[in-house]
mmCIF file with all atom_site columns, C-alpha atoms in Angstrom:
data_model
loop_
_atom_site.group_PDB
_atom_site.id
_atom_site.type_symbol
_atom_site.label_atom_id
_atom_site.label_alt_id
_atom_site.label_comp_id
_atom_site.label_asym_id
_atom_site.label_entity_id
_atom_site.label_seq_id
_atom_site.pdbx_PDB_ins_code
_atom_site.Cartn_x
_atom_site.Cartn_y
_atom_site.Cartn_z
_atom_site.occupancy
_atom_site.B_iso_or_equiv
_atom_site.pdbx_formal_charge
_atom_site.auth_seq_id
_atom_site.auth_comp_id
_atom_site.auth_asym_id
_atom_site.auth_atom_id
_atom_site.pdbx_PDB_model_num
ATOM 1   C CA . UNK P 1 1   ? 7.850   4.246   -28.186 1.00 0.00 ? 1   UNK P CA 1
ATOM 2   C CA . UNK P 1 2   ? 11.151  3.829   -25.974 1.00 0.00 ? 2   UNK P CA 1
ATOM 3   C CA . UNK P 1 3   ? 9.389   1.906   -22.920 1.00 0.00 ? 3   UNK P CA 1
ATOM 4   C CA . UNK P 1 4   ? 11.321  -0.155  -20.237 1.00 0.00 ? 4   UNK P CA 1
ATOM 5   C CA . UNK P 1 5   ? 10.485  -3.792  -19.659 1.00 0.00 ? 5   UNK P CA 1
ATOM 6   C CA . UNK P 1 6   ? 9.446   -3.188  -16.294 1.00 0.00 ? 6   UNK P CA 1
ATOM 7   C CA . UNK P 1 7   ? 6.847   -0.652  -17.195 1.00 0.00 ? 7   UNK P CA 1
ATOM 8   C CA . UNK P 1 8   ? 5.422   -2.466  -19.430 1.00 0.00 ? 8   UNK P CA 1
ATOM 9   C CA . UNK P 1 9   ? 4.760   -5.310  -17.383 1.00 0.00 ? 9   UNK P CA 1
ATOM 10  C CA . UNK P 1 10  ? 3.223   -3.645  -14.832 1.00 0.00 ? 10  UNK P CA 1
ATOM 11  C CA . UNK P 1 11  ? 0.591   -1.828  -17.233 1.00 0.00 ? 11  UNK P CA 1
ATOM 12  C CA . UNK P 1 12  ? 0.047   -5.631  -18.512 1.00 0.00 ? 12  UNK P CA 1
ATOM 13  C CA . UNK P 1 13  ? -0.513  -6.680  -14.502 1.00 0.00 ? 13  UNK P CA 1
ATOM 14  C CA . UNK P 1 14  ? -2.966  -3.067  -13.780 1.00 0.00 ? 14  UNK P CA 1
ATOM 15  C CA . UNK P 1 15  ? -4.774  -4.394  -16.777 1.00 0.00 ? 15  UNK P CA 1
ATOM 16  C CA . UNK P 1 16  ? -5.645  -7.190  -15.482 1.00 0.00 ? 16  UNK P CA 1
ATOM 17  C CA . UNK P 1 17  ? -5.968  -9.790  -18.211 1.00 0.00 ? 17  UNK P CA 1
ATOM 18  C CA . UNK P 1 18  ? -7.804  -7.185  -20.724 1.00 0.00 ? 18  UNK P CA 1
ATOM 19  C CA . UNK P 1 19  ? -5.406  -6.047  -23.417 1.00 0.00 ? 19  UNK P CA 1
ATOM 20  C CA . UNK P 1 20  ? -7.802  -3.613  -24.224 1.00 0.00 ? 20  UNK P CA 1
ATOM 21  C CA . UNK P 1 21  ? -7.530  -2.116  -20.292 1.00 0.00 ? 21  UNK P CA 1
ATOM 22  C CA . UNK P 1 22  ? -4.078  -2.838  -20.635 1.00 0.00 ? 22  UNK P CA 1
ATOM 23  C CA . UNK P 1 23  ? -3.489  -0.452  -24.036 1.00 0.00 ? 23  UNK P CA 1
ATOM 24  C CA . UNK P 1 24  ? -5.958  2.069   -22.671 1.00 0.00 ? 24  UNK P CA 1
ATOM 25  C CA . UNK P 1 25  ? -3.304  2.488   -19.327 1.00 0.00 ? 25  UNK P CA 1
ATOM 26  C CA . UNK P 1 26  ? -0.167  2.127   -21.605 1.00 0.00 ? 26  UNK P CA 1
ATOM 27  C CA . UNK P 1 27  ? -1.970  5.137   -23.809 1.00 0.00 ? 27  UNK P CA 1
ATOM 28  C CA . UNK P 1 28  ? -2.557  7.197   -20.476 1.00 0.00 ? 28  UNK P CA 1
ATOM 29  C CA . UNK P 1 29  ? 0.980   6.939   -19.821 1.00 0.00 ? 29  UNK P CA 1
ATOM 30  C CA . UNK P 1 30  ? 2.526   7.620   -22.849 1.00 0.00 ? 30  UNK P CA 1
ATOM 31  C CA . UNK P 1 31  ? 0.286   11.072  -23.441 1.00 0.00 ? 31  UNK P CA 1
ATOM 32  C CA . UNK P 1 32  ? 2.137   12.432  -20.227 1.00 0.00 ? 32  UNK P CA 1
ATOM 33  C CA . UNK P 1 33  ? 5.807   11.536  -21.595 1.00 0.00 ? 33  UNK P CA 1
ATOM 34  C CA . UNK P 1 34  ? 5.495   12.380  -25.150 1.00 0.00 ? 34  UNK P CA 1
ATOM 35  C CA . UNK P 1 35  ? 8.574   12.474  -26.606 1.00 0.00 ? 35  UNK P CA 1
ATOM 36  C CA . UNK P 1 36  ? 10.486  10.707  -23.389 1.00 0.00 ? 36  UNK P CA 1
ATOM 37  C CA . UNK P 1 37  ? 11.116  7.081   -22.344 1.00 0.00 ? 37  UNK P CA 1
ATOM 38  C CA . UNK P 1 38  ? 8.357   5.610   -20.420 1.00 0.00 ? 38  UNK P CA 1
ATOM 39  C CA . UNK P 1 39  ? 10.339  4.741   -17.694 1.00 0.00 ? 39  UNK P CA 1
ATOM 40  C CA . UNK P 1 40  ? 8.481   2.608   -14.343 1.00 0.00 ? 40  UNK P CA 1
ATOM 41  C CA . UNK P 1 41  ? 8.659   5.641   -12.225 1.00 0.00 ? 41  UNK P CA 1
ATOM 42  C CA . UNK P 1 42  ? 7.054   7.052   -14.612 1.00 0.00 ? 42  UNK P CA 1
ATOM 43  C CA . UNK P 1 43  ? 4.105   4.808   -14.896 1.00 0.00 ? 43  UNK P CA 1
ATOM 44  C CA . UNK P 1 44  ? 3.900   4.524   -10.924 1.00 0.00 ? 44  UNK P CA 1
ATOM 45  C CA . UNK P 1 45  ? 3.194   8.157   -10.985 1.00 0.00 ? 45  UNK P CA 1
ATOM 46  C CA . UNK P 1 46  ? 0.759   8.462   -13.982 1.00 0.00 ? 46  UNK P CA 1
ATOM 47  C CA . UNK P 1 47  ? -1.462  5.033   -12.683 1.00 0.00 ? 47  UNK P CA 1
ATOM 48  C CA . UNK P 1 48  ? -1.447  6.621   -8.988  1.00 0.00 ? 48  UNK P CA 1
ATOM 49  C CA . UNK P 1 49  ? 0.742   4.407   -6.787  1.00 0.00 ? 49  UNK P CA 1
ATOM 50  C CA . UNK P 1 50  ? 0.960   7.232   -5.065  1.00 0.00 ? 50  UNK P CA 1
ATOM 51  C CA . UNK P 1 51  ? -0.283  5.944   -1.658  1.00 0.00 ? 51  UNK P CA 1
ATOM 52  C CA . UNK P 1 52  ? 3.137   4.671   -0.390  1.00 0.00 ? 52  UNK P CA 1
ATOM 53  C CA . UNK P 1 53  ? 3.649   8.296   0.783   1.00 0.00 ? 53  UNK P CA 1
ATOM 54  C CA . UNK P 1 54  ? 0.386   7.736   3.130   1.00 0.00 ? 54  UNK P CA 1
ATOM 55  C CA . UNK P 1 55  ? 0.986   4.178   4.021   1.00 0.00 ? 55  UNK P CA 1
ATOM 56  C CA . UNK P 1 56  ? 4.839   4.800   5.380   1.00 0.00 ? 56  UNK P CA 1
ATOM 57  C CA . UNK P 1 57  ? 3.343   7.579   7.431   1.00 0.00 ? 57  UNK P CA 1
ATOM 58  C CA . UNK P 1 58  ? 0.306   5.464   8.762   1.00 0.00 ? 58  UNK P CA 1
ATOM 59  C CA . UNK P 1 59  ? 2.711   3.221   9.688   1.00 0.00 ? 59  UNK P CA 1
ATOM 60  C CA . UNK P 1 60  ? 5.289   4.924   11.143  1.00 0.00 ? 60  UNK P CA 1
ATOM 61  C CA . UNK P 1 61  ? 2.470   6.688   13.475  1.00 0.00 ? 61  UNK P CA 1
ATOM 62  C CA . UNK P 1 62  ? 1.359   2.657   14.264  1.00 0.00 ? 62  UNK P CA 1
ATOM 63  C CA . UNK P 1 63  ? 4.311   1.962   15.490  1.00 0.00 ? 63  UNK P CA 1
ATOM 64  C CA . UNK P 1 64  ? 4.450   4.815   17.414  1.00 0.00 ? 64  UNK P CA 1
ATOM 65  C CA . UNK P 1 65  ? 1.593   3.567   18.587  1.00 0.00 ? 65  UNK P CA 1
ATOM 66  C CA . UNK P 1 66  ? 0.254   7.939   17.972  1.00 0.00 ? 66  UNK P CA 1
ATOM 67  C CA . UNK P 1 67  ? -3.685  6.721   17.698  1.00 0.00 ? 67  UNK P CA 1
ATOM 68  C CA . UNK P 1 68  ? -4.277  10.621  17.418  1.00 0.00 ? 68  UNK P CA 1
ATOM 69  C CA . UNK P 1 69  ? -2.042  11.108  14.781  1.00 0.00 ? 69  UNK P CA 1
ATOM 70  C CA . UNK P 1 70  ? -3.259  7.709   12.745  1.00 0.00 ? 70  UNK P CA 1
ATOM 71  C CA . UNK P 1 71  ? -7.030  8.756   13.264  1.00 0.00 ? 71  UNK P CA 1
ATOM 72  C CA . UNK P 1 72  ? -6.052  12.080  11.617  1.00 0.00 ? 72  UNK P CA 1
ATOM 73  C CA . UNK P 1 73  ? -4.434  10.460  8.406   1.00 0.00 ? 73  UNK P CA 1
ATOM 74  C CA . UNK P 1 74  ? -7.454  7.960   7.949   1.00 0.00 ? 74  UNK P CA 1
ATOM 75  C CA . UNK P 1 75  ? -9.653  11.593  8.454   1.00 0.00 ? 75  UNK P CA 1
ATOM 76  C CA . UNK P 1 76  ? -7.199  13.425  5.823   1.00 0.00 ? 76  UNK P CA 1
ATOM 77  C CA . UNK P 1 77  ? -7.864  10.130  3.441   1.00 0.00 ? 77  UNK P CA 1
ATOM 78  C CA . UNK P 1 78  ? -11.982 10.136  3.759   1.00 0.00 ? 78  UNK P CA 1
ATOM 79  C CA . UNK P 1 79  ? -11.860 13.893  3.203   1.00 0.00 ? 79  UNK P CA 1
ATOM 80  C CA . UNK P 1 80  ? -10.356 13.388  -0.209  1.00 0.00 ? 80  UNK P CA 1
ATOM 81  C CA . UNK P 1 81  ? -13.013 10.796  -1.068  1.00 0.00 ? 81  UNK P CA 1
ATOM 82  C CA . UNK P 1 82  ? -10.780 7.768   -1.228  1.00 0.00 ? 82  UNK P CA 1
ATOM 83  C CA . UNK P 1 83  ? -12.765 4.546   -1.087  1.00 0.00 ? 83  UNK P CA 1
ATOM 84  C CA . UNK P 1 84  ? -12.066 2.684   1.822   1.00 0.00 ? 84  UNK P CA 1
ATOM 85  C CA . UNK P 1 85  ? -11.988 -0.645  0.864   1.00 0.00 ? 85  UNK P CA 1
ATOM 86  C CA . UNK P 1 86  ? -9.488  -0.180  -2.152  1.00 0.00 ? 86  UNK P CA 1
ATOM 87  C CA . UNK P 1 87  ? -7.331  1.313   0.956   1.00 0.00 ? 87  UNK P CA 1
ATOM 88  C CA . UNK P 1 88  ? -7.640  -1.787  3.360   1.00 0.00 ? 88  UNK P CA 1
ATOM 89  C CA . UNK P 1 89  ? -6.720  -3.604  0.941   1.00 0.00 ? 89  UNK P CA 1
ATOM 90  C CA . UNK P 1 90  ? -3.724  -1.066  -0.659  1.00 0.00 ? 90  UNK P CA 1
ATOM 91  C CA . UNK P 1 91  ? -2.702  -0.991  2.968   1.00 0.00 ? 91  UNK P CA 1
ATOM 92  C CA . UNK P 1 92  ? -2.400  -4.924  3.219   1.00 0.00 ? 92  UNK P CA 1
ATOM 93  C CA . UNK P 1 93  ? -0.707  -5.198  -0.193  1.00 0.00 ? 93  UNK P CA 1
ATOM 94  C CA . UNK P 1 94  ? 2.095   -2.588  1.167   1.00 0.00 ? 94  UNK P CA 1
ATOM 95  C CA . UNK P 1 95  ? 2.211   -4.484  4.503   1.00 0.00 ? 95  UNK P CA 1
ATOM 96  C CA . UNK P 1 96  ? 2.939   -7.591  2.050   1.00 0.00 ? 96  UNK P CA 1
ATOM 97  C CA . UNK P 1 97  ? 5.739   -5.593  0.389   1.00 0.00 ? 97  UNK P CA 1
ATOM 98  C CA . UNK P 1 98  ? 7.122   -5.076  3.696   1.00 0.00 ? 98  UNK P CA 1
ATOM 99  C CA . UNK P 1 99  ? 7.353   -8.815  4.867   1.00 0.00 ? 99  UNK P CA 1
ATOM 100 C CA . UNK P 1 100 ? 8.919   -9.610  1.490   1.00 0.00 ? 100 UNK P CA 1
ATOM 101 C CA . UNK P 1 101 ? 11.503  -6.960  1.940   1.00 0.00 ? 101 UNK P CA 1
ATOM 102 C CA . UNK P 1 102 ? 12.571  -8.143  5.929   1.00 0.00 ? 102 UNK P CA 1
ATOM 103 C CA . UNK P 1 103 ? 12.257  -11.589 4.727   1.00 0.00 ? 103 UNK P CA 1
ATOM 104 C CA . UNK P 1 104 ? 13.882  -12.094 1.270   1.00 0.00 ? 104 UNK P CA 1
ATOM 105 C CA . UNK P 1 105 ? 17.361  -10.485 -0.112  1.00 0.00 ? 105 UNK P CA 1
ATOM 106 C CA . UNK P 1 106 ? 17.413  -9.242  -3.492  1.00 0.00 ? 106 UNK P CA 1
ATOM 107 C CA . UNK P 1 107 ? 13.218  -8.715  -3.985  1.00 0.00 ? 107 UNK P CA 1
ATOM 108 C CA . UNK P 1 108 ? 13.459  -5.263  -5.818  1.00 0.00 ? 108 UNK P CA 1
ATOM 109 C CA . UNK P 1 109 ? 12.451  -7.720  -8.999  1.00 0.00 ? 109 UNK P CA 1
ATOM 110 C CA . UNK P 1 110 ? 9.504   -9.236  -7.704  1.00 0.00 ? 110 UNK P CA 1
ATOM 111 C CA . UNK P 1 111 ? 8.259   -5.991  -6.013  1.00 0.00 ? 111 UNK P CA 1
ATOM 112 C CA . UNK P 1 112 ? 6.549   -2.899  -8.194  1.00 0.00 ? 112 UNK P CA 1
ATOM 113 C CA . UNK P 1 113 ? 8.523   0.052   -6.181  1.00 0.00 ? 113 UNK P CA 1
ATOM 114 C CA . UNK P 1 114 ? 10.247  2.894   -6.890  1.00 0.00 ? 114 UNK P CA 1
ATOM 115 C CA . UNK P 1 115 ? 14.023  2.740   -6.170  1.00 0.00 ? 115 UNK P CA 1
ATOM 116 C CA . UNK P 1 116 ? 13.377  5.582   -3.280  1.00 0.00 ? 116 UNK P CA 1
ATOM 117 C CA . UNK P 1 117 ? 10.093  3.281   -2.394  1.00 0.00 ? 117 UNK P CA 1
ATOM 118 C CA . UNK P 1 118 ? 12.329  0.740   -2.042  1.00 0.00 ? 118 UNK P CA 1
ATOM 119 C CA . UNK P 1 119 ? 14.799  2.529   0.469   1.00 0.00 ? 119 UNK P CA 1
ATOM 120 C CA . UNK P 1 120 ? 11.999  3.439   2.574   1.00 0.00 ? 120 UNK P CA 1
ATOM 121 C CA . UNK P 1 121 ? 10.125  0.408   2.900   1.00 0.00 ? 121 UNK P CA 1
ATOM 122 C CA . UNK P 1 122 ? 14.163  -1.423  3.935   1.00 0.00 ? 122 UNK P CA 1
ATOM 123 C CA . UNK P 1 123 ? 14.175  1.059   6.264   1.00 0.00 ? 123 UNK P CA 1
ATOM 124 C CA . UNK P 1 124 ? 10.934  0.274   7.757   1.00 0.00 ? 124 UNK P CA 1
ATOM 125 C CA . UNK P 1 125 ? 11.619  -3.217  7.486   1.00 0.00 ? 125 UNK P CA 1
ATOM 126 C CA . UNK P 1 126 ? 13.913  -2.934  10.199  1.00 0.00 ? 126 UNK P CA 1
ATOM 127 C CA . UNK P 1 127 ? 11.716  -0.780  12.285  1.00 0.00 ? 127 UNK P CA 1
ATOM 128 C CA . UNK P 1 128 ? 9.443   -3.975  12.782  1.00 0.00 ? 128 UNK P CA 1
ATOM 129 C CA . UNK P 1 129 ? 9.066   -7.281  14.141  1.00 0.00 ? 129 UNK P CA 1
ATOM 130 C CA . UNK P 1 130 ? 8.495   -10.422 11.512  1.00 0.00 ? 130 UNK P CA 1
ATOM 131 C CA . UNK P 1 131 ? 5.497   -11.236 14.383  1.00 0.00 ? 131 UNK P CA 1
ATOM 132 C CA . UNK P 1 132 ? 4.354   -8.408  14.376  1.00 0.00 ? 132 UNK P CA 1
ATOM 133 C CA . UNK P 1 133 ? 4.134   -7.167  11.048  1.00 0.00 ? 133 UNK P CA 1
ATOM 134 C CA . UNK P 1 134 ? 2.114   -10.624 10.475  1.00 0.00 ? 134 UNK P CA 1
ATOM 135 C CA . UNK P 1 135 ? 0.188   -9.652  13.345  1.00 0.00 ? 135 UNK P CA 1
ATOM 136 C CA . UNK P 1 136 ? -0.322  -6.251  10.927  1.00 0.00 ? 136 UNK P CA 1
ATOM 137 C CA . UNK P 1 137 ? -1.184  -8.380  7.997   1.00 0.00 ? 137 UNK P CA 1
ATOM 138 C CA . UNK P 1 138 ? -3.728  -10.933 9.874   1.00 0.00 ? 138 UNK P CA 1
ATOM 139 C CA . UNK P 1 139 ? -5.534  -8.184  11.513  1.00 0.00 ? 139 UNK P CA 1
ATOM 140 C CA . UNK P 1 140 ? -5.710  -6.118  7.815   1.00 0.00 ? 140 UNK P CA 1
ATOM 141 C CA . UNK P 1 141 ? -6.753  -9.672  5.908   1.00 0.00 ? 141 UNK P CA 1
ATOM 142 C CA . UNK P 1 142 ? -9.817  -10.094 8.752   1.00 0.00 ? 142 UNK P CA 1
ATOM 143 C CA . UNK P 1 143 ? -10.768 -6.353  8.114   1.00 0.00 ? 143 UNK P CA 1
ATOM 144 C CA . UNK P 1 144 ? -10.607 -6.682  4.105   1.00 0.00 ? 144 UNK P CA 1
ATOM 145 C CA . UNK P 1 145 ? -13.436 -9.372  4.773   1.00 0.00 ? 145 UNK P CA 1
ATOM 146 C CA . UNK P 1 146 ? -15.481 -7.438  6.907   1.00 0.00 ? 146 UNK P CA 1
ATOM 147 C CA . UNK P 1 147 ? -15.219 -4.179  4.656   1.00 0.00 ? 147 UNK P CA 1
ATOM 148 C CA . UNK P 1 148 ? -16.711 -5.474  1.991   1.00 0.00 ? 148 UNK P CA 1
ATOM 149 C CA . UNK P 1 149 ? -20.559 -5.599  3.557   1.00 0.00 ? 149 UNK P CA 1
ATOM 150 C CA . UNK P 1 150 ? -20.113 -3.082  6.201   1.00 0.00 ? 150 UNK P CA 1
ATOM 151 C CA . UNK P 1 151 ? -22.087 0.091   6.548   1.00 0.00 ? 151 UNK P CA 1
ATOM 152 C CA . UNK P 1 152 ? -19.917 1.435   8.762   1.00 0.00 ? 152 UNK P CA 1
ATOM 153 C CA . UNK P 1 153 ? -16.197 1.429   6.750   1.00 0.00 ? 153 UNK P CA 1
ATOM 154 C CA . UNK P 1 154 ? -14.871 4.077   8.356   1.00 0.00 ? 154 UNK P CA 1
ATOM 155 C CA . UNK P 1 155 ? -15.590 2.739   11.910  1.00 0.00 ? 155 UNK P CA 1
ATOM 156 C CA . UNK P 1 156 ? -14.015 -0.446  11.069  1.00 0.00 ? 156 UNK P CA 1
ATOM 157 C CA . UNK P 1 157 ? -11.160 0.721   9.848   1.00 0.00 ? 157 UNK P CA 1
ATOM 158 C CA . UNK P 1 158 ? -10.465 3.124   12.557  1.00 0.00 ? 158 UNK P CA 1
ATOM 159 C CA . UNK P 1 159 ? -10.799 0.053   15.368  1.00 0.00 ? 159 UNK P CA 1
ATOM 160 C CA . UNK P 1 160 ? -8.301  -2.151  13.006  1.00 0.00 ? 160 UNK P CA 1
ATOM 161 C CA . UNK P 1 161 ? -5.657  0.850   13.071  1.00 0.00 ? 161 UNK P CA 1
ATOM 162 C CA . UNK P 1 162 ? -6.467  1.397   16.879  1.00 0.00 ? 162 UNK P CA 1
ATOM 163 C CA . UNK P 1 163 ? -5.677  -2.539  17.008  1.00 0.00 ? 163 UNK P CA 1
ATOM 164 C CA . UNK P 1 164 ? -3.036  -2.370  15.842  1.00 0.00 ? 164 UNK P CA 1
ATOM 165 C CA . UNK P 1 165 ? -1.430  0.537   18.100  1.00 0.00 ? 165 UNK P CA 1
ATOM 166 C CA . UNK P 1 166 ? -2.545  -1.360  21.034  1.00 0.00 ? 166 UNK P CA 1
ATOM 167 C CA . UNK P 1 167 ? -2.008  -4.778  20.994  1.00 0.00 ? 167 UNK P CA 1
ATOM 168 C CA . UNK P 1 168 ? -3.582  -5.480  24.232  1.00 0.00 ? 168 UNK P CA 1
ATOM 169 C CA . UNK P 1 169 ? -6.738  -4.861  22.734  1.00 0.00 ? 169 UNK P CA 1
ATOM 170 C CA . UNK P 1 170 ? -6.667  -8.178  21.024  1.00 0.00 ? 170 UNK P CA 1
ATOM 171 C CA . UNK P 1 171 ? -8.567  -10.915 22.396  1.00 0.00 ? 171 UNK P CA 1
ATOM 172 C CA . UNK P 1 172 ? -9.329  -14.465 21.302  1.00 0.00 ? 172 UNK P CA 1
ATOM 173 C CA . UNK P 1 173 ? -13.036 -13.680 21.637  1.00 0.00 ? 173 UNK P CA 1
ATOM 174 C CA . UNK P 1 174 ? -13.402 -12.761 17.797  1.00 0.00 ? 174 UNK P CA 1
#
């Protein structure tokens, strides 16, 4: 097998500590590349770190502050049965990528994006405040928490998003 370094250790990281997870994923790969280099790309695609797509439009629409519009995405993602908690916390992670990105030069090694992943979250990176995008991150941390015994996911997520397109709905009265 022809596989690049930085494929290989993010299968090892998805796996979790289980080699046997992490051989099962590397297998998965490889049997949609036969014959071809496992590149990263290629393993982004296979393992589903597909969200990025979703979360650069959810936030974009945020800082539009478009509630309509970011109400319709989290609609779009509950209609294709994604489990909300693995989002909020997705979400938070790619928030985290973000304030590495506006706050560090050279992360592309520490970070597991896609070159054109990596364009777009620089680009967003300047579309934001450092304050705010903590702001982002504190108010997604809180929710991760709450999600976790909730009955209610969707709810809760939909008032964290709304949150976060209108700050003056914050209060210290938590």
């Amino acid at each position: 097998w022809d596989v690049e370094e930085k494929a290989v250790r993010y299968i090892a990281r998805m796996g979790d500590g289980s080699m046997r997870d992490a051989l099962s994923l590397l297998d998965q790969c490889a049997a949609f590349y036969i014959g071809q280099k496992l590149t990263y790309d290629h393993v982004l695609e296979v393992l589903g770190a597909v969200d990025t797509e979703v979360f650069s439009r959810l936030l974009r629409k945020i800082l539009d502050r478009d509630v309509h519009s970011v109400i319709e995405i989290v609609d779009e993602l509950v209609m294709q049965g994604r489990e909300l908690t693995q989002l909020v916390g997705d979400f938070t992670w790619y928030l985290r990528n973000l304030l590495l990105v506006k706050t560090s030069d050279n992360i592309e090694d520490v970070l597991d994006v896609s070159t054109e992943n990596m364009m777009q979250l620089k680009e967003e990176s300047d579309m934001i405040e450092l304050d705010m995008l903590l702001r982002y991150i504190r108010v997604f941390s809180e929710l991760s928490g709450q999600m976790k015994y909730a009955t209610q996911k969707r709810v809760l997520l939909e008032v964290a998003l709304i949150k976060l397109c209108v700050p003056a709905m914050e209060t210290n009265q938590d």
